[in-house]
């Protein structure tokens, strides 16, 4: 690691480390991020250096050895042993440095510390879900600061990819197989999570946050059952869930159809299904649509909604129904 850490120190000196991020990279907010950044900067500046040297030599040679008279010949050169050794050995050493540095960094990222906190990550079109050892589930990743976290990830449908740019971690999330990621965020803060594997119409909306809390705040969050509905009325909780559970990726609340029908003026109205039958959108219809969406596909829409069975508590289903009532011009009619 001596060579690597020495080179790391050099590249640190080349780029002032601003906590706000640099021109090239977002803030480095995990314990492994700096090593990744240093290697990136090392390769970047090394490439820049050789680009400048090679381009300058090319221009200089083109000017100096330009053919000035017809029939003019250059010297007959058969080789230059020292020069050939230099241009083989120096790049060879540089490549070994990059390999060694990258490999040790890869190993650090591939092997989670034994004392890591275990959180399960589930990707599905188009929402992330996180399950905690205490039985809590949430749609934002909440973690304690200064503690390693191991994410065991899988998908319910297609391939997604879990990416936290501030932590410099990214890994595919696959159906029928587990993948693992780990990180440790030393300081409290909020960081963006992106899906970086094209997974369908709302791929770009498959966003969430990592919330890093001080240990005491994290313990309080766990003790409160993940802060479910605290201090919120059922309608407010429903509105919050509508965002956090990803409903908003497919359903508008202003009447515009998206991947799924708009939910404006649905509650208390008749809905025409794909088979031509009409049903009343009441509490039971909404509950059924959440638990078994394929059973009641609305006419004109594809049956792409995932089931929320096991992902929503009764209290949450009730809150969503109460929220949908407020979107209807005749709440509670019929
Ligand atoms: Cu999930 Cu893209």
mmCIF file of C-alpha atoms and ligand atoms in Angstrom:
data_model
loop_
_atom_site.group_PDB
_atom_site.id
_atom_site.type_symbol
_atom_site.label_atom_id
_atom_site.label_comp_id
_atom_site.label_asym_id
_atom_site.label_seq_id
_atom_site.Cartn_x
_atom_site.Cartn_y
_atom_site.Cartn_z
ATOM 1 C CA UNK A 1 0.000 0.000 0.000
ATOM 2 C CA UNK A 2 3.025 2.292 0.356
ATOM 3 C CA UNK A 3 3.196 3.214 -3.306
ATOM 4 C CA UNK A 4 -0.567 3.613 -3.460
ATOM 5 C CA UNK A 5 -0.810 5.837 -0.407
ATOM 6 C CA UNK A 6 2.150 7.913 -1.557
ATOM 7 C CA UNK A 7 0.475 8.431 -4.933
ATOM 8 C CA UNK A 8 -2.748 9.184 -3.088
ATOM 9 C CA UNK A 9 -1.003 11.921 -1.153
ATOM 10 C CA UNK A 10 0.382 13.373 -4.372
ATOM 11 C CA UNK A 11 -3.002 13.428 -6.077
ATOM 12 C CA UNK A 12 -4.540 14.913 -2.922
ATOM 13 C CA UNK A 13 -2.042 17.722 -3.173
ATOM 14 C CA UNK A 14 -3.029 18.254 -6.806
ATOM 15 C CA UNK A 15 -6.725 18.657 -6.044
ATOM 16 C CA UNK A 16 -7.873 20.633 -3.056
ATOM 17 C CA UNK A 17 -10.458 18.441 -1.326
ATOM 18 C CA UNK A 18 -13.596 20.506 -0.955
ATOM 19 C CA UNK A 19 -16.354 18.883 1.113
ATOM 20 C CA UNK A 20 -18.812 20.268 -1.460
ATOM 21 C CA UNK A 21 -17.264 18.167 -4.209
ATOM 22 C CA UNK A 22 -14.973 19.199 -7.022
ATOM 23 C CA UNK A 23 -15.384 20.205 -10.644
ATOM 24 C CA UNK A 24 -15.146 16.507 -11.585
ATOM 25 C CA UNK A 25 -16.820 14.674 -8.725
ATOM 26 C CA UNK A 26 -19.651 15.084 -6.171
ATOM 27 C CA UNK A 27 -18.801 15.244 -2.436
ATOM 28 C CA UNK A 28 -16.949 12.169 -1.155
ATOM 29 C CA UNK A 29 -19.156 11.012 1.722
ATOM 30 C CA UNK A 30 -18.021 7.454 2.489
ATOM 31 C CA UNK A 31 -14.866 6.029 4.021
ATOM 32 C CA UNK A 32 -13.799 4.418 0.733
ATOM 33 C CA UNK A 33 -14.659 7.337 -1.556
ATOM 34 C CA UNK A 34 -11.335 9.151 -1.240
ATOM 35 C CA UNK A 35 -9.321 6.171 -2.401
ATOM 36 C CA UNK A 36 -11.592 5.809 -5.447
ATOM 37 C CA UNK A 37 -11.254 9.528 -6.171
ATOM 38 C CA UNK A 38 -7.479 9.497 -5.769
ATOM 39 C CA UNK A 39 -7.138 6.668 -8.257
ATOM 40 C CA UNK A 40 -9.482 8.477 -10.653
ATOM 41 C CA UNK A 41 -7.403 11.667 -10.380
ATOM 42 C CA UNK A 42 -4.145 9.735 -10.730
ATOM 43 C CA UNK A 43 -5.301 8.119 -13.992
ATOM 44 C CA UNK A 44 -6.827 11.385 -15.166
ATOM 45 C CA UNK A 45 -3.734 13.538 -14.618
ATOM 46 C CA UNK A 46 -1.414 10.802 -15.868
ATOM 47 C CA UNK A 47 -3.457 10.636 -19.096
ATOM 48 C CA UNK A 48 -3.484 14.420 -19.341
ATOM 49 C CA UNK A 49 0.305 14.547 -18.883
ATOM 50 C CA UNK A 50 0.984 11.989 -21.632
ATOM 51 C CA UNK A 51 -1.603 13.587 -23.917
ATOM 52 C CA UNK A 52 0.219 16.914 -23.682
ATOM 53 C CA UNK A 53 3.689 15.346 -24.077
ATOM 54 C CA UNK A 54 2.677 13.207 -27.083
ATOM 55 C CA UNK A 55 0.772 15.989 -28.839
ATOM 56 C CA UNK A 56 3.642 18.438 -28.293
ATOM 57 C CA UNK A 57 6.170 15.915 -29.659
ATOM 58 C CA UNK A 58 3.930 15.206 -32.653
ATOM 59 C CA UNK A 59 3.635 18.880 -33.540
ATOM 60 C CA UNK A 60 7.364 19.494 -32.957
ATOM 61 C CA UNK A 61 8.347 16.536 -35.183
ATOM 62 C CA UNK A 62 5.879 17.536 -37.874
ATOM 63 C CA UNK A 63 7.433 20.997 -38.033
ATOM 64 C CA UNK A 64 11.040 19.930 -37.701
ATOM 65 C CA UNK A 65 11.014 16.967 -40.096
ATOM 66 C CA UNK A 66 8.672 18.424 -42.684
ATOM 67 C CA UNK A 67 9.898 17.582 -46.224
ATOM 68 C CA UNK A 68 11.133 20.838 -47.645
ATOM 69 C CA UNK A 69 12.613 19.762 -51.004
ATOM 70 C CA UNK A 70 11.397 17.134 -53.459
ATOM 71 C CA UNK A 71 13.461 13.918 -53.117
ATOM 72 C CA UNK A 72 14.729 14.803 -49.615
ATOM 73 C CA UNK A 73 15.258 11.729 -47.426
ATOM 74 C CA UNK A 74 15.276 11.253 -43.642
ATOM 75 C CA UNK A 75 18.121 9.490 -41.846
ATOM 76 C CA UNK A 76 18.048 5.684 -41.967
ATOM 77 C CA UNK A 77 17.381 4.669 -38.291
ATOM 78 C CA UNK A 78 17.231 0.999 -37.264
ATOM 79 C CA UNK A 79 16.443 1.328 -33.577
ATOM 80 C CA UNK A 80 17.444 2.833 -30.270
ATOM 81 C CA UNK A 81 17.742 0.268 -27.528
ATOM 82 C CA UNK A 82 17.649 2.602 -24.524
ATOM 83 C CA UNK A 83 14.707 4.530 -25.879
ATOM 84 C CA UNK A 84 12.778 1.306 -26.514
ATOM 85 C CA UNK A 85 13.531 0.022 -23.007
ATOM 86 C CA UNK A 86 12.371 3.336 -21.522
ATOM 87 C CA UNK A 87 9.059 3.404 -23.376
ATOM 88 C CA UNK A 88 8.360 -0.197 -22.371
ATOM 89 C CA UNK A 89 9.469 -0.179 -18.754
ATOM 90 C CA UNK A 90 8.026 3.185 -17.631
ATOM 91 C CA UNK A 91 4.460 2.538 -18.912
ATOM 92 C CA UNK A 92 4.766 -1.040 -17.583
ATOM 93 C CA UNK A 93 5.490 0.286 -14.096
ATOM 94 C CA UNK A 94 2.670 2.838 -14.337
ATOM 95 C CA UNK A 95 0.226 0.110 -15.420
ATOM 96 C CA UNK A 96 1.278 -2.089 -12.486
ATOM 97 C CA UNK A 97 0.704 0.826 -10.102
ATOM 98 C CA UNK A 98 -2.797 1.376 -11.530
ATOM 99 C CA UNK A 99 -3.560 -2.347 -11.360
ATOM 100 C CA UNK A 100 -2.304 -2.728 -7.780
ATOM 101 C CA UNK A 101 -4.112 0.398 -6.603
ATOM 102 C CA UNK A 102 -7.353 -0.554 -8.365
ATOM 103 C CA UNK A 103 -7.213 -4.160 -7.167
ATOM 104 C CA UNK A 104 -6.676 -3.292 -3.493
ATOM 105 C CA UNK A 105 -9.480 -0.712 -3.738
ATOM 106 C CA UNK A 106 -11.742 -3.304 -5.382
ATOM 107 C CA UNK A 107 -11.006 -5.796 -2.599
ATOM 108 C CA UNK A 108 -11.794 -3.156 0.052
ATOM 109 C CA UNK A 109 -15.150 -2.523 -1.634
ATOM 110 C CA UNK A 110 -15.928 -6.206 -2.227
ATOM 111 C CA UNK A 111 -15.495 -7.418 1.367
ATOM 112 C CA UNK A 112 -17.833 -5.841 3.948
ATOM 113 C CA UNK A 113 -16.477 -5.520 7.517
ATOM 114 C CA UNK A 114 -17.705 -8.293 9.831
ATOM 115 C CA UNK A 115 -19.491 -5.871 12.188
ATOM 116 C CA UNK A 116 -21.638 -4.338 9.414
ATOM 117 C CA UNK A 117 -25.304 -3.522 9.923
ATOM 118 C CA UNK A 118 -27.424 -5.687 7.588
ATOM 119 C CA UNK A 119 -30.078 -4.026 5.462
ATOM 120 C CA UNK A 120 -31.994 -5.665 2.637
ATOM 121 C CA UNK A 121 -32.603 -3.731 -0.565
ATOM 122 C CA UNK A 122 -35.393 -4.630 -2.971
ATOM 123 C CA UNK A 123 -35.703 -2.996 -6.359
ATOM 124 C CA UNK A 124 -38.894 -3.151 -8.380
ATOM 125 C CA UNK A 125 -40.470 -1.033 -11.082
ATOM 126 C CA UNK A 126 -40.044 1.797 -9.960
ATOM 127 C CA UNK A 127 -39.315 2.022 -6.289
ATOM 128 C CA UNK A 128 -36.640 1.036 -3.795
ATOM 129 C CA UNK A 129 -37.549 -0.715 -0.527
ATOM 130 C CA UNK A 130 -35.290 -1.226 2.491
ATOM 131 C CA UNK A 131 -35.810 -3.850 5.220
ATOM 132 C CA UNK A 132 -34.149 -3.569 8.608
ATOM 133 C CA UNK A 133 -33.285 -6.332 11.109
ATOM 134 C CA UNK A 134 -35.880 -4.828 13.494
ATOM 135 C CA UNK A 135 -38.668 -5.624 11.001
ATOM 136 C CA UNK A 136 -39.017 -2.062 9.823
ATOM 137 C CA UNK A 137 -39.303 -1.269 6.137
ATOM 138 C CA UNK A 138 -38.882 2.087 4.465
ATOM 139 C CA UNK A 139 -38.436 3.618 1.040
ATOM 140 C CA UNK A 140 -35.538 5.798 2.070
ATOM 141 C CA UNK A 141 -32.325 4.226 3.268
ATOM 142 C CA UNK A 142 -31.776 5.431 6.842
ATOM 143 C CA UNK A 143 -28.405 4.512 8.369
ATOM 144 C CA UNK A 144 -26.302 5.487 11.376
ATOM 145 C CA UNK A 145 -23.154 7.576 10.823
ATOM 146 C CA UNK A 146 -19.783 5.988 11.477
ATOM 147 C CA UNK A 147 -20.981 2.396 11.142
ATOM 148 C CA UNK A 148 -20.425 0.046 8.207
ATOM 149 C CA UNK A 149 -23.642 -0.982 6.434
ATOM 150 C CA UNK A 150 -24.027 -4.091 4.272
ATOM 151 C CA UNK A 151 -26.732 -4.023 1.615
ATOM 152 C CA UNK A 152 -28.019 -7.385 0.380
ATOM 153 C CA UNK A 153 -29.899 -6.566 -2.790
ATOM 154 C CA UNK A 154 -32.360 -8.284 -5.107
ATOM 155 C CA UNK A 155 -35.034 -7.338 -7.619
ATOM 156 C CA UNK A 156 -38.672 -8.379 -7.956
ATOM 157 C CA UNK A 157 -38.754 -7.934 -11.703
ATOM 158 C CA UNK A 158 -36.042 -6.680 -14.072
ATOM 159 C CA UNK A 159 -32.414 -5.662 -13.583
ATOM 160 C CA UNK A 160 -31.960 -2.415 -11.683
ATOM 161 C CA UNK A 161 -28.741 -0.870 -10.406
ATOM 162 C CA UNK A 162 -28.234 0.759 -7.015
ATOM 163 C CA UNK A 163 -26.012 3.811 -7.242
ATOM 164 C CA UNK A 164 -24.985 6.347 -4.587
ATOM 165 C CA UNK A 165 -22.633 8.796 -6.323
ATOM 166 C CA UNK A 166 -21.544 10.487 -3.062
ATOM 167 C CA UNK A 167 -20.386 7.105 -1.718
ATOM 168 C CA UNK A 168 -18.805 6.018 -5.053
ATOM 169 C CA UNK A 169 -20.703 2.702 -4.880
ATOM 170 C CA UNK A 170 -22.812 1.062 -7.554
ATOM 171 C CA UNK A 171 -23.990 -2.469 -8.167
ATOM 172 C CA UNK A 172 -26.590 -4.251 -10.267
ATOM 173 C CA UNK A 173 -29.748 -5.457 -8.499
ATOM 174 C CA UNK A 174 -30.891 -8.710 -10.096
ATOM 175 C CA UNK A 175 -33.979 -10.912 -9.992
ATOM 176 C CA UNK A 176 -33.356 -14.404 -8.531
ATOM 177 C CA UNK A 177 -29.909 -13.541 -7.233
ATOM 178 C CA UNK A 178 -28.403 -11.520 -4.379
ATOM 179 C CA UNK A 179 -25.698 -8.913 -4.795
ATOM 180 C CA UNK A 180 -23.910 -7.159 -1.950
ATOM 181 C CA UNK A 181 -22.639 -3.626 -1.454
ATOM 182 C CA UNK A 182 -21.254 -1.976 1.630
ATOM 183 C CA UNK A 183 -20.373 1.524 2.767
ATOM 184 C CA UNK A 184 -19.646 3.548 5.853
ATOM 185 C CA UNK A 185 -20.689 7.192 5.951
ATOM 186 C CA UNK A 186 -18.700 9.010 8.620
ATOM 187 C CA UNK A 187 -20.961 12.077 8.874
ATOM 188 C CA UNK A 188 -24.731 12.729 9.067
ATOM 189 C CA UNK A 189 -26.222 14.024 5.828
ATOM 190 C CA UNK A 190 -28.442 13.249 2.857
ATOM 191 C CA UNK A 191 -27.345 11.630 -0.386
ATOM 192 C CA UNK A 192 -29.083 10.809 -3.657
ATOM 193 C CA UNK A 193 -29.750 7.257 -4.825
ATOM 194 C CA UNK A 194 -30.202 6.591 -8.530
ATOM 195 C CA UNK A 195 -31.170 3.549 -10.564
ATOM 196 C CA UNK A 196 -28.514 3.225 -13.265
ATOM 197 C CA UNK A 197 -29.825 0.303 -15.276
ATOM 198 C CA UNK A 198 -32.558 1.111 -17.771
ATOM 199 C CA UNK A 199 -35.597 -0.661 -16.328
ATOM 200 C CA UNK A 200 -38.570 0.737 -18.219
ATOM 201 C CA UNK A 201 -40.631 3.871 -18.655
ATOM 202 C CA UNK A 202 -40.064 5.412 -15.216
ATOM 203 C CA UNK A 203 -36.410 4.367 -14.842
ATOM 204 C CA UNK A 204 -35.327 7.990 -14.471
ATOM 205 C CA UNK A 205 -37.890 8.477 -11.686
ATOM 206 C CA UNK A 206 -36.568 5.563 -9.622
ATOM 207 C CA UNK A 207 -34.949 7.842 -7.077
ATOM 208 C CA UNK A 208 -34.579 7.905 -3.327
ATOM 209 C CA UNK A 209 -32.273 9.198 -0.576
ATOM 210 C CA UNK A 210 -29.776 7.811 1.876
ATOM 211 C CA UNK A 211 -30.285 9.591 5.189
ATOM 212 C CA UNK A 212 -27.253 9.291 7.438
ATOM 213 C CA UNK A 213 -28.234 10.032 11.056
ATOM 214 C CA UNK A 214 -26.182 10.398 14.231
ATOM 215 C CA UNK A 215 -26.331 7.108 16.170
ATOM 216 C CA UNK A 216 -28.785 8.516 18.779
ATOM 217 C CA UNK A 217 -31.135 9.806 16.046
ATOM 218 C CA UNK A 218 -30.908 6.466 14.255
ATOM 219 C CA UNK A 219 -31.797 4.581 17.454
ATOM 220 C CA UNK A 220 -34.763 6.918 17.942
ATOM 221 C CA UNK A 221 -35.855 6.333 14.337
ATOM 222 C CA UNK A 222 -35.710 2.556 14.825
ATOM 223 C CA UNK A 223 -37.552 2.830 18.168
ATOM 224 C CA UNK A 224 -40.335 4.793 16.484
ATOM 225 C CA UNK A 225 -40.831 1.972 13.967
ATOM 226 C CA UNK A 226 -39.205 3.936 11.166
ATOM 227 C CA UNK A 227 -41.092 7.116 12.013
ATOM 228 C CA UNK A 228 -44.282 5.751 10.426
ATOM 229 C CA UNK A 229 -46.914 8.448 10.341
ATOM 230 C CA UNK A 230 -45.512 10.304 13.321
ATOM 231 C CA UNK A 231 -47.314 13.595 13.824
ATOM 232 C CA UNK A 232 -49.166 13.198 10.524
ATOM 233 C CA UNK A 233 -52.881 13.003 9.877
ATOM 234 C CA UNK A 234 -53.968 9.964 7.790
ATOM 235 C CA UNK A 235 -54.290 12.198 4.702
ATOM 236 C CA UNK A 236 -50.784 13.628 5.217
ATOM 237 C CA UNK A 237 -49.372 10.147 5.750
ATOM 238 C CA UNK A 238 -51.171 8.980 2.583
ATOM 239 C CA UNK A 239 -49.708 11.855 0.593
ATOM 240 C CA UNK A 240 -46.240 11.081 1.916
ATOM 241 C CA UNK A 241 -46.615 7.367 1.073
ATOM 242 C CA UNK A 242 -47.875 8.275 -2.399
ATOM 243 C CA UNK A 243 -44.458 9.855 -2.986
ATOM 244 C CA UNK A 244 -42.221 7.473 -1.049
ATOM 245 C CA UNK A 245 -43.812 4.207 -2.238
ATOM 246 C CA UNK A 246 -43.314 5.310 -5.821
ATOM 247 C CA UNK A 247 -47.033 5.623 -6.788
ATOM 248 C CA UNK A 248 -46.203 9.057 -8.129
ATOM 249 C CA UNK A 249 -43.920 7.532 -10.784
ATOM 250 C CA UNK A 250 -46.946 6.128 -12.655
ATOM 251 C CA UNK A 251 -50.035 7.960 -11.352
ATOM 252 C CA UNK A 252 -50.638 11.685 -11.632
ATOM 253 C CA UNK A 253 -53.029 13.506 -9.325
ATOM 254 C CA UNK A 254 -53.997 16.190 -11.873
ATOM 255 C CA UNK A 255 -55.996 14.093 -14.366
ATOM 256 C CA UNK A 256 -53.172 13.412 -16.825
ATOM 257 C CA UNK A 257 -52.733 9.704 -17.658
ATOM 258 C CA UNK A 258 -49.152 8.425 -17.271
ATOM 259 C CA UNK A 259 -48.051 4.764 -17.209
ATOM 260 C CA UNK A 260 -51.137 4.231 -15.067
ATOM 261 C CA UNK A 261 -54.408 6.163 -14.891
ATOM 262 C CA UNK A 262 -54.514 9.471 -13.049
ATOM 263 C CA UNK A 263 -55.987 9.142 -9.580
ATOM 264 C CA UNK A 264 -57.805 12.467 -9.709
ATOM 265 C CA UNK A 265 -61.572 11.978 -9.377
ATOM 266 C CA UNK A 266 -61.260 8.201 -9.041
ATOM 267 C CA UNK A 267 -62.514 7.614 -5.519
ATOM 268 C CA UNK A 268 -66.303 7.339 -5.432
ATOM 269 C CA UNK A 269 -66.586 7.100 -9.230
ATOM 270 C CA UNK A 270 -67.182 4.193 -11.574
ATOM 271 C CA UNK A 271 -64.136 2.786 -13.337
ATOM 272 C CA UNK A 272 -64.241 0.802 -16.580
ATOM 273 C CA UNK A 273 -61.952 -2.223 -16.549
ATOM 274 C CA UNK A 274 -60.115 -3.865 -19.437
ATOM 275 C CA UNK A 275 -62.839 -6.523 -19.824
ATOM 276 C CA UNK A 276 -65.524 -3.857 -20.154
ATOM 277 C CA UNK A 277 -67.083 -4.315 -16.716
ATOM 278 C CA UNK A 278 -67.570 -1.308 -14.498
ATOM 279 C CA UNK A 279 -66.706 -1.204 -10.820
ATOM 280 C CA UNK A 280 -67.137 1.386 -8.108
ATOM 281 C CA UNK A 281 -63.822 2.823 -6.889
ATOM 282 C CA UNK A 282 -64.419 2.469 -3.176
ATOM 283 C CA UNK A 283 -62.158 1.473 -0.286
ATOM 284 C CA UNK A 284 -62.223 -2.204 -1.255
ATOM 285 C CA UNK A 285 -61.440 -1.458 -4.908
ATOM 286 C CA UNK A 286 -58.374 0.563 -3.921
ATOM 287 C CA UNK A 287 -57.181 -2.043 -1.453
ATOM 288 C CA UNK A 288 -57.626 -4.777 -4.063
ATOM 289 C CA UNK A 289 -55.768 -2.674 -6.665
ATOM 290 C CA UNK A 290 -52.798 -2.387 -4.307
ATOM 291 C CA UNK A 291 -52.686 -6.054 -3.293
ATOM 292 C CA UNK A 292 -53.602 -7.705 -6.622
ATOM 293 C CA UNK A 293 -53.303 -5.076 -9.352
ATOM 294 C CA UNK A 294 -53.635 -7.565 -12.235
ATOM 295 C CA UNK A 295 -57.175 -8.455 -11.119
ATOM 296 C CA UNK A 296 -58.582 -4.996 -11.940
ATOM 297 C CA UNK A 297 -56.719 -3.454 -14.839
ATOM 298 C CA UNK A 298 -58.303 -0.200 -15.981
ATOM 299 C CA UNK A 299 -59.314 -0.072 -19.657
ATOM 300 C CA UNK A 300 -56.616 1.404 -21.882
ATOM 301 C CA UNK A 301 -53.689 0.646 -19.560
ATOM 302 C CA UNK A 302 -51.110 -2.152 -19.546
ATOM 303 C CA UNK A 303 -51.071 -4.539 -16.552
ATOM 304 C CA UNK A 304 -47.655 -3.389 -15.328
ATOM 305 C CA UNK A 305 -48.393 -2.361 -11.739
ATOM 306 C CA UNK A 306 -46.468 -4.390 -9.137
ATOM 307 C CA UNK A 307 -48.258 -5.782 -6.114
ATOM 308 C CA UNK A 308 -47.788 -3.996 -2.813
ATOM 309 C CA UNK A 309 -48.745 -7.082 -0.839
ATOM 310 C CA UNK A 310 -46.467 -7.289 2.196
ATOM 311 C CA UNK A 311 -45.059 -3.841 1.468
ATOM 312 C CA UNK A 312 -47.866 -1.803 3.025
ATOM 313 C CA UNK A 313 -49.211 -2.071 6.549
ATOM 314 C CA UNK A 314 -52.977 -1.760 7.095
ATOM 315 C CA UNK A 315 -52.438 1.705 8.542
ATOM 316 C CA UNK A 316 -50.640 2.698 5.336
ATOM 317 C CA UNK A 317 -53.340 1.309 3.037
ATOM 318 C CA UNK A 318 -55.949 3.257 5.032
ATOM 319 C CA UNK A 319 -53.886 6.419 4.780
ATOM 320 C CA UNK A 320 -53.543 6.042 0.999
ATOM 321 C CA UNK A 321 -57.321 5.568 0.665
ATOM 322 C CA UNK A 322 -57.902 8.694 2.780
ATOM 323 C CA UNK A 323 -55.503 10.615 0.567
ATOM 324 C CA UNK A 324 -57.214 9.428 -2.656
ATOM 325 C CA UNK A 325 -60.543 10.634 -1.225
ATOM 326 C CA UNK A 326 -59.150 14.175 -1.114
ATOM 327 C CA UNK A 327 -58.315 13.969 -4.848
ATOM 328 C CA UNK A 328 -61.914 13.309 -5.785
ATOM 329 C CA UNK A 329 -64.459 16.018 -6.494
ATOM 330 C CA UNK A 330 -67.110 14.008 -4.670
ATOM 331 C CA UNK A 331 -65.274 12.379 -1.806
ATOM 332 C CA UNK A 332 -67.320 9.650 -0.239
ATOM 333 C CA UNK A 333 -70.114 9.893 -2.813
ATOM 334 C CA UNK A 334 -72.334 6.840 -3.222
HETATM 335 CU CU1 LIG B 1 -34.747 0.628 -11.908
HETATM 336 CU CU2 LIG B 1 -33.738 1.796 -13.750
#
